[in-house]
Amino acid sequence: MIKDGSDVSSSLIHERQKNQDNTFSITSSLILPSTDRPKSISCKVHHESLMAPVHKETQLLYSEDGDSAGLLVGVIAGVIILIVILGVIMFIYKKKRGAQVHQITGNKMIDGMKTALHCTASNCSQKTQVKWIIRTKDGTTCEITDREPDNREEEQPLMSMEYKVSTEKEASKKNKSHHDITTKLTFIPSVSRHLGSSVTCRVITQKKSQEKTLELADIYARPQFSEPVQFTITDQGNVQLVVNSGKFYPKPLQISWESKRGTSSEKIPSQEEVTENPDATFNLTSKCTVSGETFKDPTWKVIITWKHESMDGPQSIELSAKDLPWRPQIGDYIEGDIQDDKIQLRCSVSDYFPDALTVRWFEKRKDCPDLIEVPESEKYTIPKITENKTDKKTFMATCRLSLKTLLVTEKDVLLICRVDHPSLEKPIEAKTSPAAYRDTDVQSFFVNNIQGPQKWYNGEKVTLYCAAAYCTQDTRVIWIVTGKDGTEHEICEDSDLRKDGGHCAGYTAHRERTDASDLQGLQDITSCLGFTPSISQHKHVAISCKFICNERSKKKTFQRKQLYAKPQVLNPIKLSLTDSGDVQCALDIEEFYPSNIQIKWNNEEKVDLNKQSENINSTYSVHSVYTLPGSFFRDPQSTVKVSWKHESMDDWEWRQMSALDRDFPWKQELEEIPFPISFWYHATLSEM
């Protein structure tokens, strides 16, 4: 407000009011004391929509007998003029203000799951253009518009092809010549690429632009459990359970272990270890140990519960004895032989834990559909089962049944050995027939365990051997390769698999030797299977050997302990200069398995970066980086050394480099390297 040409600081500006059409109104007032009688009151209004300020002036007249009333009329007139001026300004502003852009909205972002960001704008002209701008944390920008892309995909930036923009227009209800728009940016968020980035929606209309920006500060990656819970038997007979969760973000992950029997439960202490991945996500390993005795109770359970910010709520799994990997293994048939006047039947059970085996014997008669349990009697003798611990800390046992040959008179009777254990969903059985143990029959053949190396190395040939005794001349041998999905592929001896492009290609089976047995007319046979292991083909493969003799078969499965691929280093250490003048050393170690590897630079385990990746053939590679000060190579005798150790290796291997090495990159351009003159002179003479 201006009084008689001078600004008045005592004028009042009332609170701004928003109108229904999204414009604004404001009121300014001036109160004058009765003794103050100015000749004029004026109002000057500034606004960004005006080319020049609007100025209105009111002349005040005073009557001799009504000074107060005259002043009041003048003030009221000034206020009315001011309101009219502001109304005009708001009308002009409404016409010129352009589009109004609202805040960007979206749902919770989960790594790897498609998401959409929305932005609305009102009062847009017909030629309004929308542009989305992605700024990554390293400063890289990518712009995507709502225009239809042409067919020249090769000319589009690779980054922009990951985003899709769509825009919908709707006629404005308040201004028929304008419309409201809703634009959507669709993409798949990633913690490693998008966390810390920003997304801007820019609306351009009538050569003016408005924009809103959203900082991508909250991107979540859900915990992944790519492997089942691992069980390990300790030397004390306890069971250690390990669960691995990977690729989650942010770091806090709550995980708890609980034991439950009936309605009672109890917390189990555990230890957690968190590691960070190169892509900014995290891995967690949680371990707990429980008594092996608890798994003897089939109703006892372990409950694992985990909760993370990326999840809608906690999740859990239940484990019991039925989840143990050590289930009883038996053959299809019972072995037997005759000793004096008794027939001794044997059923071997192996690789089970805990030692809670239950064995029952049954008769199955041809004319009776029901099984009849065999009791301890004059006819049958059932010795007590003896369970022994193996080198793998599991248990094995031999279940026996003996009967007198003079009492065996029934024909078409099967004897069945039924084995039950807490880890089994249902009991397993092995059976035989009286023909297998009559004194007129030949000795039953048996198959030994498969022999061969317990550790396989990628690309190094492996040969497995399996021998069987007391075989007839027409005995057949079939090697069986079982894949991860349980599919079996049979390999017969001396078959030509080189032309087979299927699953059996690369395997060669043949008869290694055939010897006369100590029983007339029978043979001892040794068969072998040769192949060259690879990580991608043999990581989850099981190999068995089956002998078929007199229409009876017996099978043995080979137990491999580990599969390795030795690290390959094909190139020397690579040196490069950083912007700060330091020397960055890098080495690529490739094609190793499993993924754990130790790397040291100059005998220090601390490195700047070990970026590990999984190859298409299921092996792993790592790019290791180490930084040295720029002055390190001033002494030509200074050497940088990198060493690595892997499970497949007997000892550490290493590479090193100094300024005198042939692969040192700056021999011809030493003057560009910040070395002292004395070093440059020495290096130049050495090359002459």
XYZ file of C-alpha atoms in Angstrom, residues 37 61-71:
12
model
C -5.756 12.577 6.632
C -12.024 13.721 0.147
C -12.918 14.961 3.624
C -15.998 16.936 4.672
C -15.798 19.382 7.483
C -18.561 17.744 9.513
C -17.957 14.135 8.688
C -14.243 13.563 8.678
C -14.480 10.072 10.014
C -17.229 9.045 7.674
C -15.324 10.427 4.682
C -12.209 8.588 5.608
